[in-house]
Structure formats: structure tokens, C-alpha cells
Tab-separated table of C-alpha atoms and ligand atoms in Angstrom:
chain	number	residue	atom	x	y	z
A	167	MET	CA	15.212	-9.878	-20.790
A	168	VAL	CA	17.270	-9.718	-17.745
A	169	PHE	CA	16.243	-8.004	-14.485
A	170	VAL	CA	18.947	-6.527	-12.248
A	171	GLU	CA	18.479	-5.003	-8.751
A	172	THR	CA	18.039	-0.830	-8.169
A	173	ARG	CA	20.151	-0.905	-4.891
A	174	GLY	CA	22.600	-3.623	-6.066
A	175	ASN	CA	23.098	-7.088	-4.962
A	176	ASP	CA	23.663	-8.593	-1.290
A	177	GLY	CA	25.757	-11.189	-2.436
A	178	ARG	CA	23.087	-13.931	-1.428
A	179	ARG	CA	20.511	-13.175	-4.299
A	180	PRO	CA	21.151	-13.885	-7.853
A	181	ARG	CA	22.732	-10.980	-9.729
A	182	GLU	CA	20.486	-11.311	-12.435
A	183	VAL	CA	17.006	-13.006	-12.697
A	184	THR	CA	14.292	-13.874	-15.547
A	185	PHE	CA	10.969	-12.084	-15.711
A	186	SER	CA	9.325	-15.343	-14.305
A	187	GLN	CA	11.705	-14.924	-11.046
A	188	ALA	CA	11.348	-11.221	-10.794
A	189	ILE	CA	7.733	-11.530	-10.608
A	190	LEU	CA	7.049	-14.263	-8.519
A	191	ASN	CA	9.685	-12.803	-5.640
A	192	PRO	CA	9.817	-9.183	-6.229
A	193	ALA	CA	12.015	-8.253	-3.270
A	194	ALA	CA	15.294	-7.474	-4.323
A	195	SER	CA	18.523	-6.857	-1.949
A	196	PHE	CA	18.749	-4.040	0.243
A	197	GLY	CA	15.154	-3.562	-0.162
A	198	GLY	CA	15.103	-2.363	-3.881
A	199	LEU	CA	13.077	-3.436	-6.805
A	200	TYR	CA	14.084	-5.187	-9.991
A	201	ALA	CA	14.646	-2.985	-13.271
A	202	PRO	CA	15.497	-4.066	-16.802
A	203	LYS	CA	18.842	-4.299	-17.575
A	204	SER	CA	18.439	-2.937	-21.063
A	205	LEU	CA	15.233	-2.562	-23.217
A	206	PRO	CA	14.426	-3.188	-27.178
A	207	THR	CA	13.983	-0.676	-29.732
A	208	LEU	CA	10.316	-0.149	-30.861
A	209	PRO	CA	9.779	-1.055	-34.554
A	210	LEU	CA	7.174	1.561	-34.731
A	211	GLU	CA	6.439	1.509	-38.426
A	212	GLU	CA	6.078	-2.483	-38.365
A	213	LEU	CA	3.504	-1.972	-34.878
A	214	LEU	CA	1.139	0.559	-36.707
A	215	GLY	CA	-1.102	-2.298	-38.128
A	216	GLU	CA	-1.441	-4.110	-34.888
A	217	ASN	CA	-4.480	-3.905	-32.824
A	218	TYR	CA	-4.373	-3.986	-28.748
A	219	GLU	CA	-3.831	-7.423	-28.433
A	220	GLY	CA	-1.414	-7.988	-31.232
A	221	LEU	CA	0.862	-4.942	-30.003
A	222	THR	CA	0.645	-6.445	-26.441
A	223	LEU	CA	2.035	-9.876	-27.875
A	224	LYS	CA	4.292	-8.230	-30.025
A	225	LEU	CA	6.110	-5.982	-27.440
A	226	MET	CA	6.319	-9.445	-25.047
A	227	GLU	CA	8.281	-10.727	-28.284
A	228	LEU	CA	10.736	-7.905	-28.143
A	229	PHE	CA	11.252	-8.122	-24.280
A	230	GLN	CA	12.165	-11.575	-24.757
A	231	ILE	CA	10.489	-12.759	-21.640
A	232	ASP	CA	10.768	-16.326	-20.402
A	233	ILE	CA	7.005	-17.160	-20.599
A	234	GLU	CA	5.252	-19.472	-23.007
A	235	ARG	CA	3.444	-17.670	-25.952
A	236	GLU	CA	0.388	-19.649	-25.560
A	237	LEU	CA	0.005	-18.535	-21.755
A	238	LEU	CA	0.891	-14.795	-22.894
A	239	ARG	CA	-1.809	-15.178	-25.923
A	240	GLU	CA	-4.612	-16.489	-23.102
A	241	ALA	CA	-3.205	-13.513	-20.580
A	242	VAL	CA	-3.790	-10.829	-23.263
A	243	ALA	CA	-7.378	-12.749	-24.555
A	244	LEU	CA	-8.529	-11.133	-21.187
A	245	TYR	CA	-8.902	-7.606	-22.574
A	246	ARG	CA	-11.870	-9.222	-24.481
A	247	ARG	CA	-13.732	-8.953	-21.288
A	248	PHE	CA	-13.675	-5.091	-21.313
A	249	ASP	CA	-16.232	-3.122	-22.791
A	250	ASP	CA	-15.209	-3.154	-26.522
A	251	PRO	CA	-13.724	-6.517	-26.789
A	252	ASP	CA	-11.211	-5.092	-29.610
A	253	ASN	CA	-9.803	-2.494	-27.748
A	254	PRO	CA	-9.522	-2.242	-23.865
A	255	ALA	CA	-8.133	1.131	-24.074
A	256	PRO	CA	-10.149	3.589	-26.459
A	257	LEU	CA	-8.685	7.037	-27.120
A	258	VAL	CA	-11.533	9.709	-27.259
A	259	GLN	CA	-10.306	13.038	-28.734
A	260	VAL	CA	-11.638	15.964	-26.483
A	261	GLU	CA	-9.742	18.798	-27.612
A	262	GLU	CA	-8.046	19.816	-30.749
A	263	ASP	CA	-4.822	18.976	-29.510
A	264	LEU	CA	-5.844	16.773	-26.438
A	265	SER	CA	-7.253	13.043	-26.567
A	266	ILE	CA	-7.736	11.193	-23.244
A	267	CYS	CA	-7.207	7.311	-23.196
A	268	GLU	CA	-9.594	5.786	-21.341
A	269	LEU	CA	-8.176	3.107	-19.270
A	270	TYR	CA	-10.878	1.916	-16.914
A	271	HIS	CA	-12.997	-0.256	-19.342
A	272	GLY	CA	-12.205	-3.438	-17.121
A	273	PRO	CA	-14.377	-5.437	-14.535
A	274	THR	CA	-13.565	-3.071	-11.808
A	275	ARG	CA	-13.856	0.285	-13.461
A	276	ALA	CA	-10.373	1.544	-12.788
A	277	PHE	CA	-6.810	1.374	-14.628
A	278	LYS	CA	-5.383	-1.128	-12.219
A	279	ASP	CA	-7.367	-3.883	-14.330
A	280	MET	CA	-5.227	-2.754	-17.344
A	281	ALA	CA	-2.056	-4.388	-15.577
A	282	LEU	CA	-3.654	-7.011	-13.096
A	283	GLN	CA	-5.886	-8.893	-15.237
A	284	PRO	CA	-3.133	-10.423	-17.611
A	285	PHE	CA	-0.803	-10.336	-14.943
A	286	GLY	CA	-2.961	-12.186	-12.228
A	287	PHE	CA	-3.354	-14.801	-14.826
A	288	ILE	CA	0.396	-15.293	-15.721
A	289	LEU	CA	1.419	-15.175	-12.074
A	290	SER	CA	-1.392	-17.810	-10.927
A	291	THR	CA	-0.434	-19.793	-13.776
A	292	LEU	CA	3.408	-20.043	-13.343
A	293	ALA	CA	2.585	-20.857	-9.529
A	294	ARG	CA	0.452	-23.739	-10.532
A	295	GLN	CA	2.961	-25.193	-13.387
A	296	ARG	CA	5.363	-25.080	-10.706
A	297	GLY	CA	3.435	-26.556	-7.934
A	298	GLU	CA	4.033	-23.438	-5.485
A	299	ASN	CA	1.791	-21.756	-2.992
A	300	TYR	CA	2.050	-17.573	-3.136
A	301	LEU	CA	0.089	-15.249	-0.737
A	302	ILE	CA	-0.393	-11.895	-1.977
A	303	LEU	CA	-1.095	-9.382	1.192
A	304	ALA	CA	-2.210	-6.060	-0.058
A	305	ALA	CA	-3.053	-3.053	1.864
A	306	THR	CA	-5.464	-0.737	-0.167
A	307	SER	CA	-6.722	2.819	0.032
A	308	GLY	CA	-8.867	1.686	-3.080
A	309	ASP	CA	-8.671	0.831	-6.328
A	310	THR	CA	-5.885	-1.597	-6.115
A	311	GLY	CA	-7.769	-4.054	-3.878
A	312	PRO	CA	-10.967	-4.608	-6.081
A	313	ALA	CA	-8.733	-5.273	-9.218
A	314	THR	CA	-5.925	-7.587	-7.123
A	315	LEU	CA	-9.009	-9.561	-5.918
A	316	GLU	CA	-10.971	-9.709	-9.224
A	317	ALA	CA	-7.849	-10.690	-10.946
A	318	PHE	CA	-6.951	-13.990	-8.931
A	319	LYS	CA	-10.077	-14.814	-7.687
A	320	GLU	CA	-10.347	-18.614	-8.182
A	321	ARG	CA	-7.102	-18.920	-9.172
A	322	GLU	CA	-4.850	-21.924	-7.936
A	323	GLY	CA	-1.666	-21.424	-6.119
A	324	ILE	CA	-2.527	-17.869	-4.915
A	325	GLY	CA	-4.293	-16.838	-1.962
A	326	VAL	CA	-4.946	-13.158	-1.455
A	327	VAL	CA	-5.612	-11.273	1.641
A	328	CYS	CA	-6.673	-7.566	1.406
A	329	LEU	CA	-6.727	-4.892	3.878
A	330	TYR	CA	-8.423	-1.627	3.625
A	331	PRO	CA	-9.442	1.253	6.154
A	332	ALA	CA	-12.748	0.735	7.546
A	333	GLY	CA	-14.417	4.051	6.775
A	334	GLY	CA	-11.817	5.026	4.279
A	335	THR	CA	-12.698	4.009	0.937
A	336	SER	CA	-16.059	4.941	-0.946
A	337	ASP	CA	-18.796	2.927	-0.782
A	338	VAL	CA	-18.427	1.585	-4.275
A	339	GLN	CA	-14.915	0.721	-3.329
A	340	ARG	CA	-15.511	-1.065	-0.468
A	341	LEU	CA	-18.515	-2.959	-1.670
A	342	GLN	CA	-16.042	-3.994	-4.556
A	343	MET	CA	-13.909	-5.552	-1.836
A	344	VAL	CA	-16.760	-7.044	0.531
A	345	THR	CA	-19.004	-8.655	-1.895
A	346	GLU	CA	-16.068	-10.664	-3.924
A	347	GLU	CA	-16.563	-14.143	-3.704
A	348	GLY	CA	-13.420	-16.553	-3.933
A	349	ARG	CA	-12.372	-19.561	-1.715
A	350	ASN	CA	-8.666	-18.065	-2.063
A	351	LEU	CA	-9.641	-14.471	-1.107
A	352	LYS	CA	-9.948	-12.638	2.397
A	353	VAL	CA	-10.631	-9.587	2.723
A	354	LEU	CA	-10.761	-7.503	6.223
A	355	GLY	CA	-11.406	-4.066	7.056
A	356	ILE	CA	-8.801	-2.456	9.454
A	357	ARG	CA	-9.933	0.090	12.098
A	358	GLY	CA	-8.338	3.364	11.202
A	359	ASP	CA	-7.018	4.896	8.359
A	360	PHE	CA	-4.793	3.545	5.541
A	361	ASP	CA	-1.633	4.395	7.410
A	362	ASP	CA	-2.422	1.742	9.813
A	363	ALA	CA	-3.658	-0.706	7.703
A	364	GLN	CA	-0.269	-0.515	5.834
A	365	SER	CA	1.682	-0.616	9.249
A	366	ALA	CA	-0.246	-3.427	10.345
A	367	LEU	CA	0.587	-5.272	7.007
A	368	LYS	CA	4.041	-4.285	7.752
A	369	SER	CA	4.617	-5.303	10.980
A	370	LEU	CA	2.828	-8.499	9.911
A	371	LEU	CA	5.524	-8.727	7.488
A	372	SER	CA	8.118	-8.368	9.599
A	373	SER	CA	6.827	-11.098	12.215
A	374	GLU	CA	8.946	-14.195	12.694
A	375	SER	CA	6.051	-16.590	13.994
A	376	PHE	CA	4.149	-15.519	11.102
A	377	ARG	CA	6.907	-16.321	8.445
A	378	GLN	CA	7.633	-19.534	10.273
A	379	THR	CA	3.860	-20.705	9.756
A	380	LEU	CA	3.987	-20.069	6.207
A	381	ASP	CA	7.061	-21.636	5.705
A	382	ARG	CA	5.837	-24.963	7.255
A	383	LEU	CA	2.961	-24.413	5.320
A	384	GLY	CA	5.079	-24.338	1.965
A	385	ILE	CA	3.349	-20.794	1.210
A	386	GLU	CA	5.856	-18.051	-0.049
A	387	LEU	CA	4.720	-14.264	-0.183
A	388	SER	CA	4.481	-12.268	-3.334
A	389	ALA	CA	3.077	-8.674	-4.229
A	390	ALA	CA	0.619	-7.287	-6.902
A	391	ASN	CA	1.463	-3.746	-6.508
A	392	SER	CA	3.643	-1.802	-9.144
A	393	VAL	CA	6.689	-2.686	-7.246
A	394	ASN	CA	6.082	-6.184	-8.932
A	395	PHE	CA	7.489	-5.607	-12.586
A	396	GLY	CA	4.953	-8.026	-14.039
A	397	ARG	CA	2.422	-4.803	-13.517
A	398	ILE	CA	4.899	-2.261	-15.365
A	399	ILE	CA	5.305	-4.112	-18.417
A	400	PHE	CA	1.580	-4.207	-19.239
A	401	GLN	CA	1.613	-0.249	-18.646
A	402	THR	CA	3.838	0.431	-21.360
A	403	VAL	CA	1.279	-0.926	-23.963
A	404	TYR	CA	-1.368	1.714	-23.851
A	405	HIS	CA	0.956	4.497	-24.196
A	406	ILE	CA	2.320	3.065	-27.452
A	407	PHE	CA	-0.824	2.051	-28.258
A	408	SER	CA	-2.491	5.580	-28.045
A	409	TYR	CA	0.872	7.191	-29.985
A	410	LEU	CA	0.092	4.579	-32.876
A	411	GLU	CA	-3.824	5.215	-32.555
A	412	LEU	CA	-2.885	9.249	-33.284
A	413	VAL	CA	-0.921	8.038	-36.282
A	414	ARG	CA	-3.468	6.130	-37.840
A	415	ARG	CA	-5.991	8.796	-37.529
A	416	GLY	CA	-3.517	11.109	-39.306
A	417	GLU	CA	-3.713	13.374	-36.198
A	418	ILE	CA	-0.020	13.127	-36.188
A	419	GLU	CA	3.114	12.005	-38.496
A	420	MET	CA	5.103	8.884	-37.528
A	421	GLY	CA	7.977	10.462	-35.267
A	422	GLU	CA	6.350	13.804	-34.325
A	423	GLU	CA	6.731	14.244	-30.617
A	424	ILE	CA	3.962	14.371	-28.319
A	425	ASP	CA	3.457	14.472	-24.388
A	426	LEU	CA	1.855	12.204	-22.087
A	427	ILE	CA	0.014	13.554	-19.243
A	428	VAL	CA	-0.029	10.979	-16.266
A	429	PRO	CA	-2.214	11.216	-13.222
A	430	SER	CA	0.237	9.958	-10.822
A	431	GLY	CA	0.701	8.310	-7.039
A	432	ASN	CA	3.154	5.595	-7.149
A	433	PHE	CA	4.398	6.227	-10.658
A	434	GLY	CA	3.840	2.904	-11.856
A	435	ASN	CA	1.575	4.415	-15.216
A	436	ALA	CA	4.274	7.035	-15.690
A	437	LEU	CA	7.247	4.614	-15.590
A	438	GLY	CA	5.255	2.859	-18.094
A	439	GLY	CA	5.470	5.656	-20.304
A	440	TYR	CA	9.153	6.435	-19.399
A	441	TYR	CA	10.179	2.896	-20.809
A	442	ALA	CA	8.064	3.551	-23.802
A	443	LYS	CA	10.025	6.846	-24.446
A	444	LYS	CA	13.284	4.918	-23.703
A	445	MET	CA	12.600	2.358	-26.484
A	446	GLY	CA	11.862	5.095	-28.947
A	447	LEU	CA	8.435	6.405	-29.060
A	448	PRO	CA	8.524	9.848	-29.579
A	449	VAL	CA	7.491	11.614	-26.470
A	450	HIS	CA	8.637	15.262	-25.553
A	451	LYS	CA	7.837	14.767	-21.859
A	452	ILE	CA	6.165	12.464	-19.422
A	453	VAL	CA	4.125	15.286	-17.735
A	454	ILE	CA	3.703	14.147	-13.877
A	455	ALA	CA	-0.021	15.456	-12.510
A	456	SER	CA	-0.500	15.558	-8.863
A	457	ASN	CA	-3.004	16.571	-6.249
A	458	ALA	CA	-2.435	18.594	-3.169
A	459	ASN	CA	0.259	15.849	-2.292
A	460	ASN	CA	2.803	17.169	-4.655
A	461	ILE	CA	5.696	15.413	-3.744
A	462	LEU	CA	6.142	14.590	-7.418
A	463	THR	CA	6.307	18.282	-8.728
A	464	GLU	CA	8.662	19.309	-5.994
A	465	LEU	CA	11.177	16.429	-7.079
A	466	ILE	CA	11.050	17.144	-11.005
A	467	ARG	CA	11.120	20.885	-10.482
A	468	GLU	CA	13.610	20.984	-7.606
A	469	GLY	CA	15.122	17.636	-7.622
A	470	ARG	CA	14.558	17.384	-3.900
A	471	TYR	CA	12.291	14.135	-2.415
A	472	ASP	CA	10.975	15.710	0.753
A	473	LEU	CA	8.849	14.038	3.329
A	474	ARG	CA	10.018	16.187	6.330
A	475	GLY	CA	7.046	18.330	7.667
A	476	ARG	CA	4.851	16.491	5.030
A	477	LYS	CA	1.378	15.062	6.145
A	478	LEU	CA	-0.650	12.847	3.798
A	479	ILE	CA	-3.401	15.362	2.642
A	480	LYS	CA	-6.888	13.829	2.004
A	481	THR	CA	-8.073	14.717	-1.646
A	482	PRO	CA	-11.159	14.054	-4.135
A	483	SER	CA	-8.373	12.209	-5.892
A	484	PRO	CA	-7.374	9.459	-3.296
A	485	ALA	CA	-5.594	7.523	-5.649
A	486	MET	CA	-2.922	9.879	-5.912
A	487	ASP	CA	-2.761	10.778	-2.016
A	488	ILE	CA	0.427	8.883	-1.778
A	489	LEU	CA	3.993	10.310	-0.302
A	490	LYS	CA	6.425	7.949	-0.952
A	491	SER	CA	6.149	6.940	-4.578
A	492	SER	CA	7.894	3.896	-4.999
A	493	ASN	CA	8.342	3.658	-8.825
A	494	VAL	CA	10.652	6.632	-8.933
A	495	GLU	CA	13.360	4.323	-7.808
A	496	ARG	CA	13.325	2.683	-11.038
A	497	VAL	CA	13.923	5.962	-12.868
A	498	LEU	CA	16.696	6.540	-10.789
A	499	PHE	CA	18.438	3.627	-11.094
A	500	ASP	CA	17.754	4.046	-14.899
A	501	LYS	CA	19.567	7.062	-14.733
A	502	PHE	CA	22.242	7.102	-11.936
A	503	GLY	CA	23.016	3.309	-11.549
A	504	PRO	CA	22.817	0.894	-8.425
A	505	GLU	CA	25.171	2.827	-5.908
A	506	ARG	CA	23.632	6.166	-6.335
A	507	THR	CA	19.973	5.178	-6.122
A	508	ARG	CA	21.123	3.062	-2.786
A	509	GLU	CA	22.405	5.985	-1.341
A	510	LEU	CA	19.672	8.039	-2.120
A	511	MET	CA	17.240	5.467	-1.162
A	512	GLU	CA	18.628	4.856	2.320
A	513	GLN	CA	18.908	8.820	2.781
A	514	LEU	CA	15.272	8.942	1.980
A	515	ASP	CA	14.582	6.202	4.808
A	516	ARG	CA	16.921	7.548	7.560
A	517	GLU	CA	16.721	11.302	7.124
A	518	GLY	CA	13.136	11.653	5.473
A	519	PHE	CA	14.532	13.264	2.015
A	520	TYR	CA	17.502	13.623	-0.670
A	521	GLN	CA	18.611	16.352	-2.969
A	522	LEU	CA	19.679	15.455	-6.400
A	523	ARG	CA	22.807	17.093	-7.691
A	524	GLU	CA	22.154	19.911	-10.328
A	525	GLU	CA	22.924	17.917	-13.312
A	526	GLU	CA	20.777	15.061	-11.793
A	527	ARG	CA	17.859	17.250	-11.811
A	528	GLU	CA	18.395	17.954	-15.363
A	529	ALA	CA	18.393	14.760	-16.276
A	530	ILE	CA	15.066	13.950	-14.853
A	531	GLN	CA	13.679	17.238	-16.513
A	532	GLU	CA	14.890	15.818	-19.857
A	533	ASP	CA	12.012	13.435	-19.535
A	534	PHE	CA	9.663	14.696	-16.888
A	535	ASP	CA	7.662	17.754	-16.329
A	536	GLY	CA	5.010	18.121	-13.320
A	537	ASP	CA	2.546	20.031	-12.049
A	538	PHE	CA	-0.162	19.839	-8.991
A	539	VAL	CA	-3.739	20.610	-9.083
A	540	GLU	CA	-5.917	21.787	-6.124
A	541	ASP	CA	-9.188	20.187	-4.872
A	542	ARG	CA	-10.866	23.317	-5.920
A	543	GLU	CA	-9.611	23.126	-9.624
A	544	ILE	CA	-10.679	19.708	-9.653
A	545	LEU	CA	-13.937	20.096	-8.981
A	546	GLU	CA	-13.989	23.068	-11.503
A	547	ILE	CA	-12.775	21.191	-14.096
A	548	ILE	CA	-15.239	18.343	-13.853
A	549	GLY	CA	-18.289	20.921	-13.446
A	550	GLU	CA	-16.696	22.935	-16.527
A	551	TYR	CA	-16.755	19.948	-19.006
A	552	GLY	CA	-19.925	18.561	-17.562
A	553	SER	CA	-21.779	15.972	-19.467
A	554	ARG	CA	-19.554	17.206	-22.598
A	555	TYR	CA	-16.890	14.724	-21.085
A	556	LEU	CA	-17.847	13.634	-18.091
A	557	MET	CA	-14.700	12.188	-15.934
A	558	ASP	CA	-13.411	11.372	-12.456
A	559	PRO	CA	-11.649	13.436	-10.204
A	560	HIS	CA	-8.173	11.580	-10.854
A	561	THR	CA	-8.447	12.270	-14.816
A	562	ALA	CA	-9.432	16.129	-13.855
A	563	THR	CA	-6.029	16.654	-12.777
A	564	THR	CA	-4.383	16.367	-16.242
A	565	ILE	CA	-6.541	19.021	-17.752
A	566	LYS	CA	-4.642	21.917	-15.699
A	567	LEU	CA	-1.504	20.588	-17.061
A	568	TYR	CA	-2.789	20.237	-20.684
A	569	ARG	CA	-4.070	24.116	-20.783
A	570	SER	CA	-0.555	25.177	-19.630
A	571	ARG	CA	1.081	23.481	-22.522
A	572	ARG	CA	-1.717	24.123	-25.062
A	573	GLY	CA	-0.684	24.801	-28.637
A	574	LYS	CA	2.710	23.367	-28.447
A	575	ARG	CA	2.386	19.489	-29.438
A	576	LYS	CA	-0.504	17.128	-29.446
A	577	CYS	CA	-1.188	15.354	-25.869
A	578	VAL	CA	-2.568	12.326	-24.751
A	579	ALA	CA	-3.594	12.563	-21.064
A	580	TYR	CA	-5.021	9.187	-18.990
A	581	SER	CA	-8.179	8.563	-17.641
A	582	THR	CA	-7.566	6.075	-14.662
A	583	ALA	CA	-11.076	5.590	-13.349
A	584	GLU	CA	-14.320	5.858	-14.460
A	585	TRP	CA	-16.962	8.571	-12.666
A	586	THR	CA	-18.633	5.877	-11.089
A	587	LYS	CA	-16.242	5.255	-8.536
A	588	PHE	CA	-16.235	8.630	-7.376
A	589	ALA	CA	-20.145	9.787	-8.041
A	590	PRO	CA	-20.438	12.276	-4.769
A	591	THR	CA	-17.418	14.388	-5.556
A	592	VAL	CA	-18.666	13.863	-9.387
A	593	LEU	CA	-22.101	15.185	-8.147
A	594	GLN	CA	-20.525	17.724	-6.035
A	595	ALA	CA	-18.794	19.319	-9.096
A	596	LEU	CA	-22.084	19.239	-11.137
A	597	THR	CA	-24.195	20.735	-8.738
A	598	GLY	CA	-22.883	21.936	-5.689
A	599	ARG	CA	-24.569	19.400	-3.638
A	600	GLU	CA	-22.224	17.753	-1.033
A	601	GLY	CA	-22.367	14.790	0.865
A	602	VAL	CA	-24.857	12.673	-1.023
A	603	ALA	CA	-23.802	8.943	-0.665
A	604	ASP	CA	-22.801	6.755	-3.644
A	605	ARG	CA	-25.791	5.259	-4.894
A	606	GLU	CA	-27.773	8.348	-5.042
A	607	ALA	CA	-24.878	10.168	-6.395
A	608	LEU	CA	-24.977	7.611	-9.070
A	609	GLU	CA	-28.414	7.581	-9.877
A	610	GLU	CA	-28.441	11.558	-9.741
A	611	VAL	CA	-25.389	12.249	-11.764
A	612	SER	CA	-26.638	9.900	-14.644
A	613	ARG	CA	-30.020	11.324	-14.702
A	614	LEU	CA	-28.374	14.703	-15.116
A	615	THR	CA	-25.701	13.815	-17.578
A	616	GLY	CA	-27.385	10.789	-19.266
A	617	ALA	CA	-24.553	8.845	-18.638
A	618	PRO	CA	-25.247	4.829	-17.940
A	619	ILE	CA	-24.258	3.288	-14.868
A	620	PRO	CA	-22.267	-0.477	-15.634
A	621	ARG	CA	-23.992	-3.071	-14.404
A	622	VAL	CA	-21.126	-4.306	-12.312
A	623	ILE	CA	-21.556	-0.967	-10.149
A	624	GLU	CA	-25.557	-1.021	-9.884
A	625	GLU	CA	-25.154	-4.939	-8.793
A	626	LEU	CA	-22.856	-4.165	-5.816
A	627	PHE	CA	-25.764	-2.807	-3.927
A	628	GLU	CA	-27.655	-5.991	-4.271
A	629	LYS	CA	-24.935	-8.446	-3.831
A	630	PRO	CA	-24.307	-10.146	-0.435
A	631	ILE	CA	-21.414	-9.331	1.841
A	632	VAL	CA	-19.056	-11.962	2.077
A	633	HIS	CA	-16.319	-10.031	4.096
A	634	GLY	CA	-18.154	-8.532	6.917
A	635	LYS	CA	-15.229	-8.101	9.499
A	636	VAL	CA	-13.575	-5.465	10.646
A	637	VAL	CA	-10.487	-5.942	13.090
A	638	ASP	CA	-7.447	-4.108	14.891
A	639	GLY	CA	-4.362	-4.336	13.614
A	640	GLU	CA	-2.945	-7.007	16.425
A	641	GLU	CA	-6.359	-9.392	15.138
A	642	ILE	CA	-5.027	-9.648	11.700
A	643	GLU	CA	-2.064	-12.409	12.121
A	644	GLY	CA	-4.951	-14.766	13.785
A	645	GLU	CA	-7.476	-13.866	10.794
A	646	ILE	CA	-4.983	-14.857	8.229
A	647	LEU	CA	-3.797	-17.940	9.914
A	648	HIS	CA	-7.187	-19.030	10.220
A	649	PHE	CA	-7.858	-18.174	6.508
A	650	LEU	CA	-4.562	-20.277	5.638
A	651	GLY	CA	-6.523	-23.333	7.232
A	652	GLU	CA	-4.340	-22.998	10.594
A	653	LYS	CA	-6.549	-23.816	13.614
B	2080	PLP	C1	-3.719	3.817	-8.702
B	2080	PLP	C2	-4.152	4.878	-9.367
B	2080	PLP	C3	-3.259	6.081	-10.141
B	2080	PLP	C4	-1.939	5.998	-9.609
B	2080	PLP	O1	-1.346	5.775	-10.716
B	2080	PLP	P1	0.010	5.064	-10.260
B	2080	PLP	O2	0.576	3.950	-11.032
B	2080	PLP	O3	0.231	4.442	-8.780
B	2080	PLP	O4	0.926	6.663	-10.132
B	2080	PLP	C5	-4.378	7.206	-10.544
B	2080	PLP	N1	-5.817	7.023	-10.302
B	2080	PLP	C6	-6.263	6.095	-9.965
B	2080	PLP	C7	-7.883	6.023	-10.331
B	2080	PLP	C8	-5.650	5.105	-9.738
B	2080	PLP	O5	-6.448	3.766	-9.521
């Protein structure tokens, strides 16, 4: 598989790169991303007998990526550490025509593990084989941080610095980061909100002195967010696996179309579904669930991406509190080509909006549908299902969208986090009690519903804090240089 750039080529970078190049150096010309030049066709009948690991390996083979088979095998074997060693992404039937694919059975109890576990292993092995050193800088509002730290801890060739807004995450999310040991890991709390953490990171990346120091130390920058295609490739697998699972259970006939309902933020999960559909998976629509930050609903319905006058709204589903959804760009590229994508993305940067043409909007609607869910509805849905199917607030957003489609075709919705990551919200939904701290809320919900609290969550409250520092934006550069061994 060959990768090309979503905004075209600037003449300084190669026009086409391999998978390993695209994941080690994910920054493409003109601020664009790497995307596959073409996609293989899925031999669905042949894949029907594969378990999750086998399916993942078969797909990597179809993609013809330049990673040794043995390395892929080891990477994919990390799924054996998930709750069920044979299946990291179980499908649970919740309604007659709705099954939920649970993507949270990994070490940090959120869907980021599905990709970051194998991807972290591959990236660090490549770095080691090449004798190269990479630094991953991550600003996180919650789930990406823990999963990135967990994926890279004690892995050679990769250092991770994770910035989180002090006071802007849940207790569980914060503890998952600040208790994570590893000589190659550094976690810093930033005074301010997620935007402050992100702008601190941006200004660091544009700092000439910082660049020069990295050069001198022989360290290159990489990325582990979903702009990195190495994440996306592992996020196509479970869409295909869920489909085949429905066929195996006799819920659908091979070839019958289903809908995929995806709680979306940066659009990486949905993009995996889109590529699966392009490869021939019988999907009618990829249905994009949003919260009150409903910019994706507007894009799909009106063909307009409009940041003007919008402010980020804090909701009970914080991993979906996003206005600039980075992977939409890969869909634009796939449908409209590099010139048009560059034009649209530059207009978005410059003027804060773009408007698609009528036929472009229709092209988006061929594959996507979308709607959004208010905070109140999220709580109502969690409350309605109660212990019959305990779900987190992100998962709850998919239920409203399912209800408006019920009876047409079978649906698969994705559960992107375990309830334990958002216990105070879940407790509020179940009992009306507000503002209970994480630890007490965990115990209370577990007592009310009988749902177990996994050890990795319970332990967090006992583990020593190894990254206690909270700093201002301008102190970050010094902190990182110190971590890298400079002065
Ligand atoms: C990251 C995340 C999402 C959003 O996924 P995208 O791929 O960014 O669209 C949804 N829910 C949870 C719990 C997440 O951690």
C-alpha cells in the first residue's frame, strides 16, 4: 500500500511513501495528512473463519504494508491481554436489531487501546531497528493520554510527553496518567483548559530553539493521535469483524447491508468504517453520533463546516468535545482529490468555514448520516437502560440515533469507553445524585448494578503519583529539555 498526501505535494517531500514512512513521519505537505492511494477489496467469504487476530493479520496482508510478518504477529498478539484473550472487541446484542461492539476491554478501558496497543509496538520496533529516536508530544483531554502512555511505556526509541489540563479531566483519567511509571514517559499538568494545553504544544512545536535542541540530540518528532495512519489501519478491523460476527450468528445474510453507528470526535473511528465500506463491506450508512458540539451533524446535513461563532461546549461525553475534527480531511481527499481538499482546508484555517457544493454534499451523504444528542438525553438513555446494559456517556449517544432508524436494517453501535471512566455521570444518570467524586461513584454504581470494577481502575487510587507537576505554558519547554537529559 502506497500513501499520498491529502493536500498535494510541496516538491520537498516524496510524492508517495510507504506505510512505515507514513507512520514514523506523519506530517505531510502543506499541513496535510497521509492517506492510502488505493484500497484492496475484501474477500469476505474467505475472512469469515478468522478470529480477531487472524482477521487483523489477513487485512495487513491485503494492505501489503512494509512491516515484517513476525513483527505484525507480535503486535497483534497484544490483544491477548484484553479481557477475553480470544476476542478484544466482543459484540453484544442489546435490542433485536441493535448490537453493541465493545471497544473498551483493553488496559485503559477506552477504545484508544484498540489501535494504540499494536501501533505502539510497531512504531517503537521500527525506531529501534533503524537506530532512531522519536519524541511523541500529546495534548490530551482524557483518553488519548493514558492509552498513549500505556502503549509506549518502557519501549525503546520512543519518548512520550503528555500534557493534560489540570482539573480538566476526570479523577480516573488523571490518575491513569500521573501514576504511570516508565523512564521514557513524562506527564505534565497545565494550568488552564484543554485549549491551553493544545496551544502550549503548538507554540512549542514552532519554537526554533526547541527544534534545534531536538536536532542536536538526534530526536525526531512523531505523533500518536489519529492523524497517524498507523492508528486508522487498526480501526478498520473491528468494523469488519462485527459484520462477520453478525453473519456467523445468523443475524444477517452475507451481503446484507447494515448501519454502523459511531460516537465521533476526531473522526478516526468513523474513518475506519468508511475505508471498510470502500473495501466492499456491505454498509448502508456510517452514522455519525455527536454531542452538543454538533459540527459534524451540520457538515453531513448541510455540507457546511463552520467554526464561526462556535465555542467548545463541555458535555458529559468529553472525548467527543471537538470542533476541529482532523480526519474529515481524509474523506474530503478520497472524494474530491488533493487540490479541492487543500482549498477547503485552507479556507477553514483562514476564514473559519467552508461550504461544499451541492453535489459534494450529496457525495458525503452517500456514505454518511448523522445527528447529535443533548446532555439531558445522554443521561436519560443511561438511566433507561440501567443495569440491563450499563453504558458510558459516549456510548449513550449512539442509542438515540439507533432509535430513529429502528426497523430498517440491523445496526452495530460502538461502545468507546467503559462506564468506570465516567462513573460520576453514570451515577447521576442512575440516581440523580450530582457531583459525587469518582471513587465513591464507582463503588456506588457497582453496588447498585452489580457491575464489577476492574482491578486496573481500583488500583489507581492506591498507586503512588509519579508525575505530580503542574506548570504554566511557558515552563513546558524547559521541563521537556530536562526530561530529555539537557541540563
Ligand atoms: C476518542 C474517543 C471518541 C472519539 O473517537 P474519534 O475517533 O476521535 O472520532 C469517542 N469516545 C471515546 C470514549 C473516546 O475516547
